[in-house]
Amino acid sequence: MFRKVHRSQATRQKRRQKCLPWTVHICSHQCFVTYVTGLYSCRWKTKPERKARCGPCCCSWKEQLFYPFLVISSCLSVVLLFVWIETSNEYFGFDWVVYLGTGFWFFWSLLLLSLFGILTAYSSLLLVLGFLLIWEGNELHLHWCHKILTLLVIVVCTFFMLILSIYWKDRWLTFGLSLKIFAPYIHLSSITVMVILSWPVAFYLMHLEHEARMRRHKMTWYERRVKKFSILTKLRAIQVAVGLPFFIITLYLYLVPLGTYSPCIQEKDKLGPRPDFFGHRGAPMLGPENTMMSFEKAVENGVFGLETDVYLSYDEVPFLMHDNDLRRTTNIKEVMPNASLTPAAFFTWDFLSTLNAGKWFVQSQSKPFYNMKPLSKADREKARHQMIPKLSDLLELAQKEKKFVIFDLNTPPPKHPLRNTFVRQVVRVILESKIEQHLIYWLTAFDRHFVKLKAPGFQQVGRLYSIERLTKENITKINVDYKRLFYSGLRDYKAANININVYIVNEPWLYSLAWCSRIHSVTTDNIKLLRKIKHPYFFMTPSYYMFMWLLTDVVSAVFIVAIFYFHWWREKKKEKALESTSSQDTEILPKGKSKNREATNLSIEPPARILESPWTLKPLYPALPTSIKKHPGPRQFLVAPKKTDGKPEPVKETTKPEMPAKDNVRQLIPSEAFEPIKTPTWKATREATLQTVLPASKANEPISSIQVPHPETQHKRMPTIESPEESSLKMVSSTSHISLSSFRLSSEKK
């Protein structure tokens, strides 16, 4: 009987469904699987039959062959993105180099950063989608468009890595320095990633273990011992290939702090003083570079010294300019377009003093730094009217504010009147400015002996020279690129008591590295940000790091063991449930067979007894033609059944149909006469079959009705053992019953 549901209950259920959030109605598990499959395989119509095959693999051999390319593309894109992010300190230098080649200023570094981010997100998304499909038990089938794009990702990443390795090796040096300071945090993050990865790894390994057990249970002794390359060997090999690297990497991460060195891991009392600042071309994020506004902004932010670049005009006037030409920082294209590529040293000071050096800075398409903050209205107006300053103007400001001055003195181009005497001309201008000599950091190595004679108070600054040369020339200060210093004996320079200034440091992590390494001063563009740092980032004591290391190792090990145990317990539970189900099926199987037998015996079981019936066989079975009787055909046989006493046999309950014994069945005797006659019709064949099956029945002999026992009383009969003769008779009677039923249906059709 069907269960009646009250109308009020149905109304309540509808109201509950309406109260559910819209996400439940729209988003379902099937919808989730459809979206994941569509994104991965571009097949938006789900096919339930496309499920992952049971065993060590969940996809075809083509997908297995291509999957390593997907992993490689993801790894390459992640490494390239990480390298580009960590080298953000060099974005301005990269954009400037591209500008020199193209003549168009743009944030090319940000464009590449976006490109690498898209490539990383795309390849990582494909990996995540593939994992989700495996988790849902679906077969992997990556669309051909994704395969082409994956190969394109590999080509693009390889191309840019080659470019960096050949033309920009300093990027890899910066990347190595970032690993030094980020090593403790990368170590802790890597352990966290391994804990997350342990879930799918444990799931896959335990699934393979369950598969191996099931296959071993089904295999015979011969298949276990003789077949060397069986499926069990393949399953074990896959387990080793997946599990062994995972555990090796995890163990390596547990022990890697023993060989890790980070300058920011030290005791607090060993931390050196805060490095001083040299304003690189003033404060180029607050004003146009190498202008008086920029230097004034640097002084306002408390710099230790001012850094600049010096050229000499054609009429022997030292002026401040970084680029070799005037295109980027002046309006030379508006004043004299044909001379925009001419070196700045070939112009006279009278012409240079008329050029505007600040308009470009307030234009959005030519601002030098992407992270510049908007200028105030007063600063924008002041920047618009900046001009190219002379060296004497900077020296006057430095003397007034008591700031140190360090500059790169560029050699004039050939055919310049001061090609060989430019150093003496600059020294003369400095001495005429009446600035205190100790405020000058003399960096140029050319004609240094003359400088020492004319200006002995200048502080001589060297490059990345050997300690022997520095000692010989009595140089106690060096100005070096930070990328070169940390790989060229920093400890030796500090042991020799050499004062070190590194350039260009714009990122807080790099400034923190210089602070922890006891660097004395840095040259920076981002003075406003770095001056706010009161304590080095990523600094920790050795005891604190050891505590975090041990705590992370212990907690992660507990989590990994718990995850593996959970998956093992779940597979074990599934296996026990399967065994209990199979055992119950084995116990219930005989009862089920007997019940099915009772249901089927309603139509095929022989009659219990024969009663008199008012109808006879003659009207239903007319006399057969004599030609058919005499010539039944070569493929027709007559069965001569064994005579019985004609008594009704009681119904026997059987659990399995038995065939007649060999001795109780007479041989099939083909008809003796054979003549080539026409093929008998279907009616004649049917009648011959009836005569063959029922040879003992006559046309006028009445046929008794069949009494079918009731199913409720049928099981009460005691089972008896049938003799071979009774089995033969039962088979003949069943065949007769089926033939009569077929004949009745054909008669009704007519």
XYZ file of C-alpha atoms in Angstrom:
750
model
C 0.000 0.000 0.000
C 1.119 3.489 -0.754
C 1.766 5.816 2.110
C -0.705 8.645 2.289
C 0.835 12.065 2.777
C -1.276 14.629 4.497
C -1.884 17.753 2.470
C -0.547 19.973 5.249
C 2.703 18.013 5.360
C 3.183 18.440 1.614
C 2.581 22.165 1.992
C 5.180 22.360 4.738
C 7.720 20.568 2.594
C 7.145 23.000 -0.267
C 7.566 25.934 2.090
C 10.820 24.489 3.402
C 12.137 24.086 -0.126
C 11.235 27.685 -0.898
C 13.025 28.861 2.234
C 16.274 27.192 1.165
C 18.949 29.559 -0.182
C 19.116 30.082 -3.912
C 22.543 28.465 -4.040
C 21.013 25.119 -3.033
C 18.528 25.302 -5.904
C 21.081 26.412 -8.505
C 24.284 24.722 -7.332
C 24.282 20.997 -6.785
C 26.827 18.250 -6.880
C 25.948 17.402 -10.474
C 26.256 21.064 -11.403
C 29.677 21.198 -9.748
C 30.873 18.118 -11.640
C 29.489 19.555 -14.882
C 31.380 22.821 -14.450
C 34.634 21.099 -13.534
C 34.361 18.700 -16.471
C 33.430 21.525 -18.823
C 36.382 23.660 -17.788
C 38.831 20.778 -18.053
C 37.514 18.850 -21.057
C 35.208 21.448 -22.684
C 32.415 18.880 -22.430
C 29.399 20.504 -20.841
C 27.132 17.495 -21.187
C 27.840 15.004 -18.456
C 28.012 11.338 -19.331
C 27.525 9.065 -16.315
C 29.208 6.190 -18.068
C 32.494 8.064 -18.395
C 33.881 7.098 -15.013
C 37.444 6.455 -14.034
C 38.544 2.892 -14.404
C 39.355 0.991 -11.269
C 43.018 0.416 -10.944
C 46.267 2.349 -10.832
C 45.312 4.837 -13.528
C 42.297 6.993 -14.171
C 42.868 7.986 -17.780
C 44.071 6.724 -21.126
C 47.704 6.340 -22.098
C 47.561 9.565 -24.110
C 46.487 11.492 -21.039
C 49.208 9.766 -19.017
C 51.770 10.821 -21.620
C 50.646 14.459 -21.612
C 50.136 14.894 -17.877
C 53.886 15.438 -17.157
C 53.826 18.380 -19.575
C 51.023 19.910 -17.532
C 53.056 19.503 -14.342
C 56.159 20.966 -16.016
C 54.233 23.990 -17.285
C 52.859 24.642 -13.823
C 56.281 24.372 -12.165
C 57.984 26.602 -14.744
C 55.313 29.283 -14.511
C 55.398 29.259 -10.699
C 59.203 29.571 -10.619
C 59.194 32.360 -13.205
C 56.465 34.254 -11.372
C 58.279 33.912 -8.053
C 61.544 35.132 -9.584
C 59.839 38.129 -11.153
C 58.054 39.071 -7.935
C 61.218 38.806 -5.856
C 63.109 41.001 -8.310
C 60.598 43.857 -8.109
C 63.462 46.000 -6.820
C 64.788 46.052 -10.398
C 61.583 47.016 -12.224
C 62.742 50.541 -12.989
C 66.019 49.313 -14.404
C 64.221 46.836 -16.655
C 61.783 49.476 -17.924
C 64.647 51.861 -18.576
C 66.576 49.307 -20.620
C 63.476 48.565 -22.709
C 62.974 52.311 -23.195
C 66.477 52.691 -24.560
C 65.690 50.046 -27.156
C 62.160 51.087 -28.070
C 62.060 54.806 -27.299
C 58.675 54.331 -25.595
C 58.261 54.453 -21.838
C 55.915 51.893 -20.343
C 55.723 49.642 -17.302
C 56.924 46.598 -19.179
C 57.842 44.912 -15.915
C 54.211 45.027 -14.748
C 53.064 43.725 -18.111
C 55.343 40.709 -17.771
C 54.254 40.283 -14.162
C 50.629 40.089 -15.302
C 51.557 37.658 -18.068
C 53.424 35.356 -15.713
C 50.571 35.543 -13.226
C 48.057 34.527 -15.899
C 50.240 31.630 -17.034
C 50.661 30.439 -13.455
C 46.961 30.738 -12.681
C 46.009 28.909 -15.872
C 48.382 25.972 -15.457
C 47.635 25.674 -11.737
C 43.898 25.759 -12.419
C 44.219 22.845 -14.832
C 46.056 20.850 -12.174
C 43.375 21.601 -9.582
C 40.587 20.697 -12.002
C 42.303 17.430 -12.847
C 42.636 16.604 -9.165
C 38.941 17.369 -8.581
C 37.945 15.106 -11.462
C 40.080 12.298 -10.045
C 38.515 12.902 -6.652
C 35.030 12.619 -8.154
C 36.001 9.419 -9.955
C 35.728 10.819 -13.493
C 38.023 10.006 -16.361
C 40.546 12.676 -17.365
C 40.293 14.000 -20.889
C 42.111 17.305 -21.433
C 40.802 19.246 -24.400
C 43.153 19.793 -27.324
C 42.967 23.584 -26.867
C 44.265 23.192 -23.315
C 47.024 20.926 -24.563
C 48.170 23.498 -27.115
C 48.070 26.281 -24.526
C 49.988 24.124 -22.053
C 52.766 23.590 -24.578
C 52.708 27.325 -25.299
C 53.138 28.043 -21.571
C 56.206 25.806 -21.510
C 57.684 27.574 -24.557
C 57.044 31.074 -23.160
C 58.456 30.274 -19.724
C 61.518 28.597 -21.208
C 62.110 31.585 -23.514
C 62.012 34.138 -20.699
C 64.189 32.004 -18.464
C 66.790 31.825 -21.215
C 66.599 35.605 -21.661
C 67.141 36.117 -17.945
C 70.007 33.622 -17.890
C 71.800 35.185 -20.856
C 71.102 38.928 -20.693
C 69.999 39.511 -17.119
C 71.880 37.223 -14.814
C 71.536 39.695 -11.964
C 67.912 38.641 -11.617
C 68.983 35.199 -10.477
C 71.348 36.808 -7.962
C 68.467 38.802 -6.495
C 66.383 35.659 -6.383
C 69.126 33.903 -4.426
C 69.300 36.758 -1.914
C 65.549 36.622 -1.415
C 65.851 32.951 -0.551
C 68.330 33.858 2.158
C 65.980 36.139 3.980
C 62.800 34.214 3.204
C 64.334 30.778 3.851
C 62.795 30.257 7.329
C 59.345 31.265 6.136
C 59.615 29.285 2.920
C 60.597 26.293 5.044
C 57.527 26.610 7.280
C 55.255 27.254 4.312
C 56.652 24.248 2.446
C 55.855 21.963 5.370
C 52.294 23.314 5.366
C 52.049 22.569 1.647
C 53.274 19.028 2.245
C 50.587 18.541 4.879
C 47.964 19.657 2.353
C 49.429 17.386 -0.315
C 49.407 14.450 2.081
C 45.616 14.211 1.724
C 45.552 13.325 -2.003
C 48.753 11.289 -1.704
C 47.320 9.233 1.163
C 44.031 8.820 -0.681
C 45.815 7.551 -3.793
C 48.213 5.257 -1.954
C 45.481 3.670 0.136
C 43.307 3.280 -2.922
C 46.143 1.440 -4.638
C 46.649 -0.692 -1.530
C 42.965 -1.620 -1.500
C 43.122 -2.430 -5.203
C 46.171 -4.638 -4.670
C 44.471 -6.548 -1.848
C 41.357 -7.152 -3.888
C 43.348 -8.369 -6.871
C 45.552 -10.585 -4.689
C 42.436 -12.113 -3.178
C 41.063 -12.937 -6.616
C 44.339 -14.249 -8.055
C 45.318 -17.911 -8.015
C 48.536 -19.351 -6.670
C 49.963 -19.648 -10.175
C 49.252 -16.009 -10.978
C 50.918 -14.897 -7.749
C 54.078 -16.983 -8.010
C 54.731 -17.564 -11.688
C 53.738 -14.296 -13.351
C 56.556 -11.895 -12.646
C 55.091 -8.831 -14.355
C 51.624 -8.997 -12.875
C 49.284 -6.155 -12.052
C 50.362 -6.364 -8.418
C 53.911 -5.442 -9.392
C 52.634 -2.439 -11.321
C 50.516 -1.308 -8.397
C 53.459 -1.569 -6.011
C 55.679 0.325 -8.461
C 53.167 3.156 -8.659
C 52.929 3.258 -4.895
C 56.696 3.567 -4.612
C 56.846 6.194 -7.379
C 54.261 8.346 -5.601
C 54.975 7.724 -1.947
C 58.781 7.603 -1.893
C 59.376 11.127 -3.339
C 56.727 12.510 -1.005
C 58.363 11.088 2.101
C 61.872 12.015 0.921
C 60.852 15.642 0.333
C 59.056 15.759 3.662
C 62.074 14.358 5.493
C 64.330 16.854 3.710
C 62.110 19.730 4.797
C 62.224 18.466 8.374
C 66.026 18.531 8.367
C 66.765 21.488 6.060
C 67.128 24.052 8.903
C 70.301 22.258 9.950
C 72.005 23.643 6.831
C 70.090 26.909 6.444
C 71.766 30.271 6.974
C 69.822 33.496 7.147
C 71.383 36.806 8.186
C 68.161 37.780 9.951
C 68.417 34.851 12.366
C 70.699 36.197 15.083
C 70.687 37.446 18.619
C 69.319 40.914 19.246
C 72.558 42.196 20.768
C 74.443 41.303 17.577
C 72.172 43.354 15.331
C 74.054 46.267 13.789
C 72.945 49.905 13.569
C 70.373 51.021 11.072
C 71.859 51.747 7.609
C 71.932 55.354 6.430
C 70.296 56.582 3.222
C 71.703 58.155 0.094
C 68.997 59.727 -2.059
C 69.367 58.178 -5.527
C 69.082 61.224 -7.837
C 67.417 62.931 -4.905
C 63.947 61.550 -4.178
C 62.735 60.451 -7.634
C 59.354 59.284 -6.305
C 58.625 62.725 -4.868
C 60.045 64.949 -7.595
C 61.679 64.824 -11.043
C 65.009 63.030 -10.810
C 68.211 65.066 -10.757
C 66.371 68.317 -10.142
C 66.598 70.660 -7.210
C 63.064 69.755 -6.162
C 64.060 66.094 -5.929
C 67.125 66.853 -3.795
C 65.127 69.130 -1.523
C 62.544 66.381 -0.979
C 65.359 63.974 -0.111
C 66.721 66.391 2.463
C 63.240 66.786 3.959
C 63.080 63.019 4.476
C 66.348 62.967 6.388
C 68.824 61.376 3.966
C 72.443 60.915 4.946
C 73.722 61.972 1.539
C 72.749 62.832 -2.025
C 73.632 60.755 -5.083
C 73.638 62.070 -8.655
C 75.180 61.750 -12.145
C 77.340 64.416 -13.733
C 77.963 65.307 -17.387
C 79.998 68.172 -18.789
C 78.504 70.411 -21.426
C 80.324 71.358 -24.579
C 81.349 74.652 -22.963
C 82.779 72.856 -19.863
C 79.889 73.311 -17.401
C 79.163 70.278 -15.159
C 75.387 69.575 -15.034
C 73.215 66.825 -13.594
C 71.794 64.207 -15.971
C 71.530 60.428 -15.869
C 70.747 59.420 -19.454
C 73.161 59.890 -22.300
C 70.556 61.867 -24.269
C 67.763 64.257 -23.304
C 64.666 62.409 -24.577
C 63.265 60.948 -21.379
C 63.648 63.745 -18.816
C 63.425 66.945 -20.902
C 61.277 68.470 -23.628
C 63.980 68.205 -26.282
C 61.497 66.585 -28.687
C 59.358 69.727 -28.605
C 62.222 72.205 -28.865
C 64.569 70.388 -31.241
C 63.125 67.032 -32.439
C 66.006 66.280 -34.815
C 68.563 66.553 -32.004
C 66.760 64.347 -29.476
C 69.239 61.501 -29.948
C 72.302 63.721 -29.724
C 74.417 63.141 -26.585
C 73.754 65.732 -23.917
C 77.455 66.563 -23.637
C 77.445 68.114 -27.138
C 75.027 70.852 -26.123
C 76.105 74.111 -24.566
C 74.891 75.195 -21.191
C 73.038 78.129 -22.675
C 70.801 75.729 -24.568
C 70.529 73.168 -21.758
C 69.411 75.762 -19.261
C 66.352 76.545 -21.421
C 64.999 72.974 -21.392
C 62.197 71.921 -19.071
C 63.101 68.951 -16.851
C 59.854 68.455 -14.929
C 56.866 68.250 -17.309
C 57.414 64.600 -18.047
C 57.155 63.744 -14.352
C 53.574 64.949 -13.939
C 52.335 63.115 -17.036
C 50.683 59.798 -16.222
C 52.054 57.956 -19.248
C 55.679 58.755 -18.399
C 55.873 58.529 -14.606
C 58.966 56.491 -13.673
C 57.582 54.339 -10.833
C 54.328 52.403 -10.709
C 54.032 52.737 -6.911
C 54.352 56.520 -6.806
C 51.824 58.333 -4.678
C 49.899 61.240 -6.200
C 51.518 64.649 -5.792
C 49.831 67.555 -4.179
C 48.696 70.462 -6.293
C 51.600 72.611 -5.125
C 54.142 69.891 -5.834
C 52.699 69.292 -9.295
C 52.982 72.961 -10.103
C 56.520 73.096 -8.742
C 57.551 70.015 -10.731
C 56.282 71.532 -13.983
C 58.829 74.355 -13.778
C 61.942 72.349 -12.909
C 65.052 72.963 -15.023
C 68.340 71.106 -15.458
C 70.570 72.056 -12.484
C 74.306 72.539 -12.448
C 76.657 70.667 -10.123
C 77.372 73.880 -8.267
C 73.666 74.192 -7.360
C 73.715 70.758 -5.706
C 76.949 71.524 -3.856
C 75.419 74.689 -2.494
C 72.436 72.743 -1.120
C 74.706 70.064 0.372
C 76.882 72.668 2.061
C 73.825 74.339 3.477
C 72.245 71.120 4.822
C 75.559 69.397 5.694
C 74.806 66.419 3.489
C 77.329 64.142 1.821
C 77.511 64.089 -1.959
C 78.438 61.081 -4.077
C 78.187 61.094 -7.861
C 79.043 59.149 -10.975
C 81.206 61.248 -13.284
C 80.515 60.211 -16.868
C 83.330 60.347 -19.378
C 82.629 62.791 -22.211
C 82.136 61.271 -25.665
C 84.894 61.379 -28.298
C 85.611 64.751 -29.936
C 84.578 66.507 -26.750
C 87.007 69.281 -25.706
C 87.260 67.852 -22.149
C 87.676 64.236 -23.191
C 90.908 63.803 -21.196
C 90.669 66.629 -18.641
C 87.090 66.305 -17.387
C 88.213 65.171 -13.883
C 90.328 68.259 -13.318
C 87.514 70.503 -14.476
C 85.047 68.936 -12.008
C 87.554 69.124 -9.130
C 88.056 72.802 -9.884
C 84.292 73.463 -9.788
C 83.972 71.631 -6.461
C 86.773 73.541 -4.869
C 85.309 76.823 -6.108
C 81.961 76.008 -4.445
C 83.631 76.257 -1.000
C 81.986 73.030 0.195
C 83.696 71.171 2.978
C 85.928 68.563 1.389
C 84.944 65.726 3.720
C 81.370 65.998 2.409
C 82.525 64.790 -0.999
C 82.619 61.050 -1.673
C 84.958 60.800 -4.643
C 84.034 57.738 -6.662
C 85.770 58.140 -10.031
C 88.938 56.055 -10.372
C 90.243 57.974 -13.379
C 93.105 60.320 -12.417
C 92.638 59.561 -8.717
C 96.240 60.534 -7.975
C 95.551 64.116 -9.142
C 92.423 64.287 -6.998
C 94.348 63.243 -3.892
C 96.897 65.957 -4.527
C 94.400 68.764 -5.236
C 91.725 67.772 -2.729
C 93.161 65.594 0.019
C 90.019 66.056 2.123
C 87.820 64.142 -0.327
C 86.763 60.743 0.963
C 87.996 58.234 -1.575
C 85.424 55.584 -2.438
C 86.239 52.463 -4.366
C 84.301 49.838 -6.264
C 84.304 46.106 -5.729
C 88.076 45.987 -5.576
C 90.161 43.420 -3.810
C 91.150 44.109 -0.242
C 94.816 44.335 -1.247
C 94.067 47.112 -3.750
C 91.911 48.984 -1.286
C 94.667 48.803 1.302
C 97.282 49.938 -1.224
C 95.261 52.971 -2.359
C 94.215 53.773 1.225
C 90.505 53.435 0.442
C 88.207 52.697 3.356
C 84.812 52.956 1.632
C 83.254 51.064 -1.247
C 80.095 51.661 -3.274
C 78.911 48.402 -4.832
C 75.897 46.732 -6.318
C 74.119 44.737 -3.616
C 73.811 41.700 -5.905
C 77.550 41.487 -6.347
C 78.503 42.186 -2.758
C 76.699 39.283 -1.087
C 78.364 36.805 -3.423
C 81.862 38.336 -3.316
C 83.162 38.062 0.232
C 81.035 40.352 2.370
C 82.615 38.900 5.504
C 86.108 39.740 4.258
C 85.211 43.391 3.693
C 83.659 43.659 7.143
C 86.662 41.972 8.689
C 88.908 44.558 6.999
C 86.759 47.342 8.505
C 85.605 48.629 5.126
C 82.647 51.025 5.095
C 80.068 49.645 2.621
C 77.364 51.440 0.659
C 75.094 49.320 -1.593
C 72.751 50.406 -4.395
C 69.899 50.399 -5.370
C 67.705 49.258 -2.468
C 63.988 50.017 -2.800
C 62.231 47.027 -1.198
C 61.803 46.632 2.580
C 63.001 43.023 2.554
C 66.226 44.069 0.840
C 66.765 46.902 3.276
C 66.183 44.454 6.141
C 68.785 42.133 4.634
C 71.289 44.992 4.492
C 70.465 45.896 8.080
C 70.951 42.335 9.342
C 74.207 42.106 7.354
C 75.580 45.237 9.090
C 75.736 47.337 5.918
C 76.548 50.967 6.712
C 74.424 52.787 4.094
C 72.185 52.177 1.087
C 71.261 54.181 -1.975
C 67.521 54.214 -2.541
C 64.715 55.696 -4.636
C 62.031 54.899 -2.046
C 63.260 57.028 0.817
C 59.768 57.815 2.106
C 58.952 54.116 2.691
C 62.276 52.851 3.974
C 62.687 55.613 6.540
C 59.569 54.288 8.317
C 61.221 50.925 9.048
C 62.284 50.927 12.679
C 63.196 47.252 12.911
C 64.309 44.785 10.247
C 61.630 42.625 8.745
C 61.803 38.824 9.099
C 64.122 39.101 12.074
C 64.055 36.324 14.679
C 66.349 34.874 17.281
C 67.820 31.376 16.864
C 65.921 30.037 19.879
C 62.592 31.300 18.540
C 63.277 29.828 15.115
C 64.230 26.478 16.643
C 61.003 26.468 18.646
C 58.955 27.226 15.519
C 60.899 24.610 13.554
C 60.338 21.810 16.068
C 56.717 22.777 16.674
C 55.960 22.827 12.951
C 57.688 19.488 12.401
C 55.832 17.780 15.223
C 52.431 19.201 14.337
C 52.856 18.461 10.639
C 54.022 14.906 11.365
C 50.958 14.322 13.535
C 48.682 15.689 10.835
C 50.309 13.583 8.110
C 50.098 10.397 10.186
C 46.478 11.166 11.070
C 45.599 11.750 7.407
C 47.213 8.499 6.327
C 45.520 6.623 9.175
C 42.150 8.121 8.278
C 42.412 6.991 4.671
C 43.631 3.546 5.757
C 40.728 3.260 8.208
C 38.218 4.306 5.545
C 39.524 1.787 3.024
C 39.531 -0.882 5.734
C 35.946 -0.017 6.602
C 34.934 -0.287 2.959
C 36.670 -3.645 2.696
C 34.895 -4.997 5.799
C 31.549 -3.738 4.521
C 32.187 -5.465 1.201
C 33.107 -8.729 2.912
C 30.021 -8.636 5.140
C 27.820 -7.931 2.138
C 29.284 -10.827 0.190
C 28.852 -13.196 3.163
C 25.212 -12.168 3.585
C 24.610 -12.732 -0.101
C 26.071 -16.222 0.237
C 23.725 -17.057 3.137
C 20.607 -15.623 1.493
C 21.310 -17.094 -1.940
C 19.664 -20.610 -1.421
C 16.498 -19.076 0.029
C 16.279 -16.694 -2.849
C 16.679 -19.488 -5.304
C 13.847 -21.495 -3.730
C 11.520 -18.505 -3.810
C 12.341 -17.826 -7.423
C 11.774 -21.449 -8.165
C 8.295 -21.295 -6.671
C 7.454 -18.323 -8.833
C 8.740 -19.940 -11.999
C 7.074 -23.313 -11.295
C 3.712 -21.705 -11.761
C 4.124 -22.060 -15.522
C 6.559 -24.908 -16.025
C 5.883 -27.307 -13.143
C 4.126 -30.506 -14.224
C 0.463 -30.917 -13.188
C -0.393 -32.376 -9.789
C -3.232 -34.537 -11.038
C -5.319 -35.087 -14.203
C -9.104 -34.650 -14.189
C -11.749 -35.262 -16.787
C -12.354 -32.410 -19.199
C -15.242 -31.781 -21.517
C -13.084 -30.725 -24.474
C -11.057 -33.030 -26.712
C -8.021 -32.814 -28.891
C -9.732 -33.403 -32.250
C -11.297 -29.950 -32.873
C -8.040 -28.239 -31.930
C -5.727 -30.599 -33.801
C -7.100 -31.641 -37.216
C -5.692 -34.675 -38.941
C -2.251 -34.168 -40.269
C -1.539 -34.723 -43.985
C -0.318 -38.169 -44.847
C 2.527 -36.802 -46.890
C 3.900 -35.158 -43.841
C 3.537 -38.321 -41.799
C 5.255 -40.402 -44.451
C 7.889 -37.884 -45.349
C 8.680 -35.709 -42.342
C 11.929 -34.438 -43.832
C 15.607 -35.050 -43.189
C 15.841 -32.574 -40.282
C 12.787 -33.811 -38.375
C 13.061 -36.503 -35.701
C 10.589 -38.636 -33.943
C 10.827 -39.230 -30.212
C 9.680 -42.580 -28.947
C 8.984 -42.036 -25.248
C 9.041 -44.822 -22.807
C 5.645 -46.167 -21.786
C 4.381 -45.349 -18.328
C 1.424 -46.555 -16.336
C -0.468 -43.281 -16.863
C -0.931 -42.548 -13.150
C -0.631 -38.951 -12.103
C 2.621 -38.109 -10.456
C 2.750 -35.873 -7.417
C 4.448 -32.504 -7.734
C 8.003 -32.531 -6.423
C 9.737 -29.406 -5.193
C 13.172 -29.071 -6.704
C 15.867 -26.503 -6.309
C 17.534 -27.215 -9.644
C 16.041 -28.525 -12.876
C 17.392 -31.980 -13.595
C 17.921 -33.484 -17.018
C 16.659 -37.004 -17.834
C 19.062 -39.813 -17.251
C 20.914 -41.136 -20.226
C 19.388 -44.612 -19.925
C 15.811 -43.361 -19.741
C 15.843 -41.374 -22.984
C 15.472 -43.263 -26.174
C 17.611 -42.467 -29.167
C 16.444 -39.941 -31.663
C 15.574 -41.956 -34.785
C 15.476 -40.067 -38.065
C 12.684 -40.961 -40.485
C 13.499 -43.761 -42.859
C 11.849 -42.376 -45.933
C 13.361 -39.417 -47.682
C 12.055 -37.945 -50.863
C 12.751 -34.548 -52.382
C 9.506 -32.751 -51.641
C 8.599 -29.150 -51.140
C 9.494 -27.419 -47.938
C 6.682 -27.977 -45.438
C 4.689 -24.985 -44.397
C 4.738 -23.514 -40.897
C 1.384 -25.131 -40.117
C 2.511 -28.537 -41.230
C 5.722 -28.234 -39.257
C 3.769 -27.245 -36.170
C 1.442 -30.197 -36.485
C 4.349 -32.550 -36.999
C 5.953 -31.163 -33.900
C 2.794 -31.776 -31.911
C 2.636 -35.305 -33.170
C 6.264 -35.757 -32.254
C 5.894 -34.361 -28.741
C 2.608 -36.054 -27.972
C 2.810 -39.428 -29.730
C 0.656 -41.190 -27.129
C -2.311 -38.801 -27.387
C -5.047 -39.493 -29.871
C -7.359 -37.099 -31.567
C -10.496 -38.271 -29.795
C -8.900 -38.706 -26.401
C -9.988 -36.092 -23.890
C -7.396 -33.806 -22.385
C -7.611 -33.216 -18.709
C -7.235 -29.784 -17.200
C -4.221 -28.774 -15.140
C -4.632 -27.985 -11.527
C -2.062 -25.442 -10.412
C -1.223 -25.570 -6.743
C -1.531 -22.409 -4.691
C 1.827 -20.774 -3.857
C 1.007 -20.639 -0.169
C 0.457 -24.381 0.034
C 3.147 -25.398 -2.381
C 6.033 -24.977 0.048
C 4.351 -27.285 2.533
C 5.045 -30.331 0.426
C 7.955 -32.404 1.502
C 10.744 -32.595 -1.076
C 11.184 -36.029 -2.599
C 13.915 -37.569 -4.641
C 13.007 -38.022 -8.259
C 13.860 -41.115 -10.221
C 15.325 -40.865 -13.714
C 12.010 -42.025 -15.245
C 10.057 -39.361 -13.390
C 12.489 -36.700 -14.565
C 12.051 -37.826 -18.188
C 8.287 -37.721 -17.918
C 8.394 -34.259 -16.301
C 10.498 -32.900 -19.144
C 8.111 -34.253 -21.786
C 5.084 -32.888 -19.907
C 6.641 -29.403 -19.623
C 7.410 -29.359 -23.343
C 3.835 -30.380 -24.091
C 2.494 -27.581 -21.936
C 4.627 -24.976 -23.731
C 3.619 -26.286 -27.175
C -0.069 -26.139 -26.283
C 0.300 -22.564 -25.087
C 1.989 -21.516 -28.337
C -0.681 -23.234 -30.381
C -3.462 -21.475 -28.455
C -1.887 -18.086 -29.173
C -1.607 -18.855 -32.918
C -5.249 -19.955 -33.045
C -6.391 -16.725 -31.404
C -4.495 -14.718 -34.015
C -6.378 -16.456 -36.787
